[in-house]
């Protein structure tokens, strides 16, 4: 053996050992940081300032509560008033953007910096952007179409009345059956009538037949800002107009920034667009001509026909694409530029009306989604996909909107159940919806926002909020590590959606469920994959970096995108076309020639024997086709049971690190899951990371399989690597019930004291607080006490588990299928949260399944003092009170809100309701 060969071998071994040591050190750092993650992974809360009627002492108190509750910051959202001004009590609603209001913003920002909290704010009051500074000439625009009958014999028709802010842009004469598939001749464009004309003469020769005159008017939607504060009401601005947007930034955003001085906010926010019916702007015809290369004016009737042909759909496509470009350039870009100039980040919910695309998210710093429905088309996945495509490390979600409506009904279990669904879609920053500011004069439980979700310290179960927040912080942080590892890209048929636009309905995200169906989504997920959306601009800008691309029922696609897909195939990528193969090019210009090119290219791609492109006739064959092309990333040994009735409940998301892989796995259903999981990342060892405690626990693998036991709504974090396992031996949560035996039944003999009213009772059997009239309407904390006698002979080699029983699955309530919110469909044995103390020491809290706690280290032979502090929701108190009457408030300010689901409230079961047992469980 030569010396040089020996030296090379030694160097290679040393380098390998060094790399392994570095990898092990990185794992140690990850596991150590997981215990106490950075504060920037904490939940932030939307802070509603009602009125705004805020005072500095109450603002300071609520900031301290946020900090104590484990939150990392807030978003200031001034909204509608809840009380009338009263000089006698000095209650006053401040005018939005007044000096006093801005001084309160300044105060809060300074206090937040002192407390280590992050400040964000929306650049408006309510949503969408607009207000009293927005004149009708800068308000959201729409194309108004008036149809005037011109019966046989008509020689003139009345000219429609035009309001301020409206302009007549086109007039057409059509056969009376046009647009219904009953008449083919194209409408004839007529000269515009002279200014101030009351009637318009019809062309000679038209009096012999029935006709209709189509008037196309550049008009306004009239939409008002939703939920505005005092002096913030007014028109929603024109999101297609740079002048309107720049005016808003000057009149609102610049003034808000004066309150921050040299401490800019972490971010500024644009809420979900919701500019309903906005499909036009005064300069659209000229912009269209410049961008699309032809005149839209003669084609206006094709936007409104009820029987569009291929030409009409091509025109609609071009109209839609132009609207998307205008909102990108005139709304998103100016705000992003403004934010950068003011040293802050632009956070935006970039979906809804009007016309924004997936690629529009490339123009914002912090994409944000909403909606927990992970097994269908999702605004949340829309946002996370954009972040994954464009390299944005943080994606936030508006979380808990409408959660278990009405306000104060949601529990910590509900919070976790919804948050886990966001995590499964790639969210790693939660924005809680929300925190209602509430003055002392409002009493308990205080003010609440109309749309459910109240997660402030007025909830009796606030005693466990630090534990809830820490769980959410750990999961958010771990999902920021490494890179996203979704294996499948689903192409969004935005060209088809633009072609489906009609006046007043120009939202890509509203149309996407036609193609991104629940069946498509579930076929991918149930096959063992996770996925992102992708569109043509993202393919052009970033390429396709996924093993598989799915084209769902795509008809229109540009030759340029098709060519990039062909290049992707040549590099080893795989493509599945579902339902149809692309056959048309988008747009009107050169459409026939380009469509023939698209159809020919599709035939070449999908009809090549043995190639990587496959056509399947429907989504029923998708899962099999995927598994033929690509091994699943997480495969369960049997179909995991789901909610009753419902789809498979177990989901996952995968992050890839250098030398390691992270899987977040969640049971989103209400029954337990016992299965074996095989993960696509082939690693030699691993740990369970416990997001409740921060502990790393031993993960046992057998031929690459892991035993996966999940209680209802339980989640796990799996860390896989090739290093030396560092987790502690599996405890109560792993291996579960094998070898368990009851040491003591503790369901009787509790001394209970209700902290809020001083009532004490001996509870011989565990019953709901609502069983007795004196605690029927009680909302608060009750202190349960008793002793545990542990004989000297108790098994020392076992874990001692305090179990409170299991929950009961609940059916989906009738009539809730279309409700925007969700809830955990489980009746738990602890209603609704508890903190446990053993011999005076805090053992932990219970607020989600499994309702059990390892108390081995706190017990001693003989008598042990057990204390369980149980808290319910505020609904019981609300059900016993008369709700506020807002008639005078609405008479003064208009009806700016309606309380949701607050009628017919009833007291809810509360307290410890299951079998309480001390269980001995062998340590496995």
CSV table of C-alpha atoms in Angstrom, one decimal, residues 680-923:
chain,number,residue,atom,x,y,z
A,680,UNK,CA,-39.6,8.6,2.9
A,681,UNK,CA,-36.4,10.1,4.5
A,682,UNK,CA,-34.2,7.0,5.0
A,683,UNK,CA,-32.4,7.7,8.2
A,684,UNK,CA,-30.8,5.4,10.8
A,685,UNK,CA,-32.2,6.9,14.0
A,686,UNK,CA,-34.3,9.6,15.5
A,687,UNK,CA,-36.3,11.2,18.3
A,688,UNK,CA,-39.8,12.3,19.1
A,689,UNK,CA,-39.7,16.0,19.9
A,690,UNK,CA,-42.4,16.8,22.4
A,691,UNK,CA,-43.8,20.3,21.7
A,692,UNK,CA,-45.6,20.4,25.1
A,693,UNK,CA,-42.5,19.9,27.2
A,694,UNK,CA,-39.6,20.4,24.8
A,695,UNK,CA,-38.2,17.0,25.5
A,696,UNK,CA,-36.5,14.7,23.0
A,697,UNK,CA,-37.6,11.1,23.4
A,698,UNK,CA,-36.3,7.9,22.0
A,699,UNK,CA,-37.9,6.8,18.7
A,700,UNK,CA,-37.8,3.1,17.9
A,701,UNK,CA,-37.7,2.0,14.3
A,702,UNK,CA,-38.1,-1.5,13.0
A,703,UNK,CA,-37.1,-1.9,9.3
A,704,UNK,CA,-37.8,1.8,8.8
A,705,UNK,CA,-41.2,1.6,10.4
A,706,UNK,CA,-42.3,3.6,13.4
A,707,UNK,CA,-45.3,2.8,15.6
A,708,UNK,CA,-47.6,5.8,15.5
A,709,UNK,CA,-50.2,6.1,18.2
A,710,UNK,CA,-52.2,9.3,18.2
A,711,UNK,CA,-55.1,10.3,20.4
A,712,UNK,CA,-57.8,12.5,18.9
A,713,UNK,CA,-56.3,15.8,17.8
A,714,UNK,CA,-52.8,14.8,19.0
A,715,UNK,CA,-49.7,15.7,17.1
A,716,UNK,CA,-46.1,14.5,17.0
A,717,UNK,CA,-42.8,15.9,15.7
A,718,UNK,CA,-40.4,13.2,14.3
A,719,UNK,CA,-36.7,14.1,14.0
A,720,UNK,CA,-34.8,11.6,11.8
A,721,UNK,CA,-31.1,11.6,11.3
A,722,UNK,CA,-28.0,9.3,11.0
A,723,UNK,CA,-26.3,10.3,14.2
A,724,UNK,CA,-26.4,8.8,17.7
A,725,UNK,CA,-29.9,8.9,19.3
A,726,UNK,CA,-30.0,11.4,22.1
A,727,UNK,CA,-33.7,11.0,23.3
A,728,UNK,CA,-34.6,9.8,26.7
A,729,UNK,CA,-36.4,6.5,27.0
A,730,UNK,CA,-40.0,6.4,25.8
A,731,UNK,CA,-42.4,7.5,28.5
A,732,UNK,CA,-46.1,7.7,29.0
A,733,UNK,CA,-46.8,9.0,25.5
A,734,UNK,CA,-45.1,6.2,23.6
A,735,UNK,CA,-45.9,2.5,23.6
A,736,UNK,CA,-49.1,3.5,25.4
A,737,UNK,CA,-51.3,1.1,27.3
A,738,UNK,CA,-49.4,-2.2,27.1
A,739,UNK,CA,-48.6,-3.2,30.7
A,740,UNK,CA,-50.9,-0.6,32.3
A,741,UNK,CA,-52.8,-1.3,35.5
A,742,UNK,CA,-54.9,0.9,37.8
A,743,UNK,CA,-53.2,1.7,41.1
A,744,UNK,CA,-56.1,3.8,42.5
A,745,UNK,CA,-59.5,5.1,41.3
A,746,UNK,CA,-59.7,8.8,42.3
A,747,UNK,CA,-63.1,9.6,40.9
A,748,UNK,CA,-64.7,10.1,44.3
A,749,UNK,CA,-64.1,12.1,47.4
A,750,UNK,CA,-63.1,15.5,46.1
A,751,UNK,CA,-63.3,18.8,48.0
A,752,UNK,CA,-64.2,21.5,45.5
A,753,UNK,CA,-64.0,25.3,46.0
A,754,UNK,CA,-65.2,27.8,43.4
A,755,UNK,CA,-62.7,30.7,43.4
A,756,UNK,CA,-65.1,33.2,41.9
A,757,UNK,CA,-68.0,32.9,44.4
A,758,UNK,CA,-66.4,31.1,47.4
A,759,UNK,CA,-68.8,28.2,47.2
A,760,UNK,CA,-67.4,24.9,48.6
A,761,UNK,CA,-68.8,21.4,48.3
A,762,UNK,CA,-67.8,17.8,48.9
A,763,UNK,CA,-68.2,16.2,45.5
A,764,UNK,CA,-68.7,12.5,46.2
A,765,UNK,CA,-69.1,11.8,42.5
A,766,UNK,CA,-67.7,14.0,39.7
A,767,UNK,CA,-70.5,16.0,38.1
A,768,UNK,CA,-70.8,19.0,36.0
A,769,UNK,CA,-71.0,22.4,37.7
A,770,UNK,CA,-74.2,23.0,35.8
A,771,UNK,CA,-76.0,20.3,37.8
A,772,UNK,CA,-76.5,22.7,40.7
A,773,UNK,CA,-78.3,26.0,40.4
A,774,UNK,CA,-75.7,27.9,42.4
A,775,UNK,CA,-73.0,27.1,39.9
A,776,UNK,CA,-75.2,26.8,36.8
A,777,UNK,CA,-74.0,30.1,35.3
A,778,UNK,CA,-70.5,30.0,36.8
A,779,UNK,CA,-67.5,30.8,34.6
A,780,UNK,CA,-64.2,30.7,36.3
A,781,UNK,CA,-61.8,28.4,38.1
A,782,UNK,CA,-62.7,25.6,40.6
A,783,UNK,CA,-60.1,24.1,42.9
A,784,UNK,CA,-60.4,20.3,43.3
A,785,UNK,CA,-58.5,18.7,46.2
A,786,UNK,CA,-57.9,15.2,47.6
A,787,UNK,CA,-55.1,12.9,48.7
A,788,UNK,CA,-53.5,10.0,47.0
A,789,UNK,CA,-52.3,7.2,49.3
A,790,UNK,CA,-49.3,5.4,47.7
A,791,UNK,CA,-48.4,2.1,49.4
A,792,UNK,CA,-44.7,1.4,50.0
A,793,UNK,CA,-45.0,-1.6,47.7
A,794,UNK,CA,-46.0,0.5,44.6
A,795,UNK,CA,-44.0,-0.6,41.4
A,796,UNK,CA,-40.8,1.5,41.4
A,797,UNK,CA,-39.8,0.4,37.9
A,798,UNK,CA,-43.0,1.8,36.3
A,799,UNK,CA,-44.3,5.2,35.4
A,800,UNK,CA,-47.2,6.6,37.5
A,801,UNK,CA,-49.7,8.3,35.3
A,802,UNK,CA,-52.6,10.5,36.4
A,803,UNK,CA,-55.4,9.8,33.9
A,804,UNK,CA,-58.6,11.8,33.6
A,805,UNK,CA,-60.3,9.6,31.0
A,806,UNK,CA,-60.9,9.8,27.3
A,807,UNK,CA,-63.2,12.0,25.3
A,808,UNK,CA,-66.3,11.1,23.4
A,809,UNK,CA,-66.3,11.7,19.6
A,810,UNK,CA,-69.1,14.1,18.5
A,811,UNK,CA,-70.8,14.1,15.1
A,812,UNK,CA,-70.6,17.1,12.8
A,813,UNK,CA,-73.4,19.5,13.9
A,814,UNK,CA,-76.2,19.8,11.4
A,815,UNK,CA,-76.0,22.8,9.1
A,816,UNK,CA,-72.3,23.6,9.7
A,817,UNK,CA,-70.9,22.2,6.4
A,818,UNK,CA,-70.7,25.7,4.9
A,819,UNK,CA,-69.8,27.6,8.1
A,820,UNK,CA,-66.4,29.3,7.8
A,821,UNK,CA,-65.2,28.2,11.2
A,822,UNK,CA,-64.4,24.8,12.8
A,823,UNK,CA,-64.2,23.1,16.2
A,824,UNK,CA,-62.8,20.0,17.8
A,825,UNK,CA,-65.5,17.4,17.5
A,826,UNK,CA,-64.7,15.8,20.9
A,827,UNK,CA,-66.4,16.0,24.3
A,828,UNK,CA,-63.4,15.9,26.6
A,829,UNK,CA,-63.3,14.6,30.2
A,830,UNK,CA,-61.8,17.9,31.4
A,831,UNK,CA,-64.1,20.9,30.7
A,832,UNK,CA,-62.1,22.8,29.6
A,833,UNK,CA,-58.6,23.0,31.0
A,834,UNK,CA,-56.7,22.1,34.2
A,835,UNK,CA,-53.5,22.8,36.0
A,836,UNK,CA,-52.3,19.9,38.3
A,837,UNK,CA,-50.3,20.2,41.5
A,838,UNK,CA,-48.8,17.3,43.4
A,839,UNK,CA,-47.5,17.9,46.9
A,840,UNK,CA,-47.6,21.7,46.2
A,841,UNK,CA,-45.5,21.4,43.0
A,842,UNK,CA,-46.9,22.1,39.5
A,843,UNK,CA,-47.0,18.8,37.6
A,844,UNK,CA,-48.3,20.3,34.4
A,845,UNK,CA,-51.5,21.2,32.6
A,846,UNK,CA,-54.2,19.4,30.6
A,847,UNK,CA,-55.9,21.1,27.7
A,848,UNK,CA,-55.7,18.6,24.9
A,849,UNK,CA,-55.6,14.8,24.4
A,850,UNK,CA,-54.4,12.6,25.9
A,851,UNK,CA,-55.8,13.8,29.2
A,852,UNK,CA,-53.1,12.2,31.4
A,853,UNK,CA,-49.9,13.4,33.1
A,854,UNK,CA,-46.8,11.6,34.3
A,855,UNK,CA,-46.4,12.5,38.0
A,856,UNK,CA,-43.9,9.8,39.0
A,857,UNK,CA,-41.2,12.2,40.1
A,858,UNK,CA,-43.6,14.1,42.4
A,859,UNK,CA,-45.1,11.2,44.3
A,860,UNK,CA,-43.8,9.7,47.5
A,861,UNK,CA,-44.9,6.7,49.6
A,862,UNK,CA,-47.8,7.4,51.8
A,863,UNK,CA,-50.2,10.4,51.5
A,864,UNK,CA,-49.8,12.8,48.6
A,865,UNK,CA,-51.7,16.1,48.2
A,866,UNK,CA,-53.4,16.4,44.8
A,867,UNK,CA,-54.8,19.7,43.6
A,868,UNK,CA,-56.5,20.2,40.2
A,869,UNK,CA,-57.4,23.7,39.2
A,870,UNK,CA,-60.1,23.4,36.5
A,871,UNK,CA,-61.4,26.3,34.3
A,872,UNK,CA,-64.3,26.4,31.9
A,873,UNK,CA,-65.3,28.9,29.2
A,874,UNK,CA,-67.1,32.3,29.7
A,875,UNK,CA,-70.2,31.0,27.9
A,876,UNK,CA,-71.9,29.9,31.2
A,877,UNK,CA,-71.7,33.4,32.5
A,878,UNK,CA,-72.9,34.9,29.2
A,879,UNK,CA,-75.8,32.5,29.1
A,880,UNK,CA,-77.1,33.9,32.4
A,881,UNK,CA,-77.0,37.5,31.4
A,882,UNK,CA,-78.9,39.9,29.1
A,883,UNK,CA,-76.7,40.6,26.1
A,884,UNK,CA,-76.0,44.2,25.1
A,885,UNK,CA,-78.5,46.2,23.2
A,886,UNK,CA,-76.8,48.1,20.3
A,887,UNK,CA,-79.8,50.0,18.9
A,888,UNK,CA,-78.7,53.4,20.1
A,889,UNK,CA,-75.1,52.7,19.0
A,890,UNK,CA,-76.3,51.7,15.5
A,891,UNK,CA,-78.6,54.8,15.4
A,892,UNK,CA,-75.5,57.0,15.9
A,893,UNK,CA,-72.9,55.2,13.8
A,894,UNK,CA,-74.8,52.9,11.5
A,895,UNK,CA,-74.9,49.1,11.8
A,896,UNK,CA,-71.2,48.4,11.4
A,897,UNK,CA,-71.4,44.9,12.8
A,898,UNK,CA,-73.8,42.1,13.9
A,899,UNK,CA,-72.9,39.8,16.8
A,900,UNK,CA,-72.7,36.3,15.4
A,901,UNK,CA,-74.3,33.2,17.0
A,902,UNK,CA,-74.9,34.9,20.3
A,903,UNK,CA,-78.6,34.1,20.5
A,904,UNK,CA,-80.0,31.2,22.7
A,905,UNK,CA,-76.8,30.6,24.7
A,906,UNK,CA,-77.0,27.8,27.2
A,907,UNK,CA,-74.6,26.8,30.0
A,908,UNK,CA,-72.1,24.2,29.0
A,909,UNK,CA,-70.9,21.2,31.0
A,910,UNK,CA,-67.9,22.1,33.2
A,911,UNK,CA,-65.4,20.6,35.5
A,912,UNK,CA,-63.9,17.1,35.8
A,913,UNK,CA,-66.3,14.7,34.1
A,914,UNK,CA,-64.3,11.5,33.4
A,915,UNK,CA,-62.9,8.7,35.4
A,916,UNK,CA,-59.8,9.9,37.3
A,917,UNK,CA,-57.3,7.1,37.9
A,918,UNK,CA,-53.7,6.6,39.0
A,919,UNK,CA,-52.2,4.2,36.5
A,920,UNK,CA,-49.0,2.2,36.6
A,921,UNK,CA,-47.4,1.9,33.2
A,922,UNK,CA,-44.3,0.0,32.3
A,923,UNK,CA,-41.5,2.3,30.9
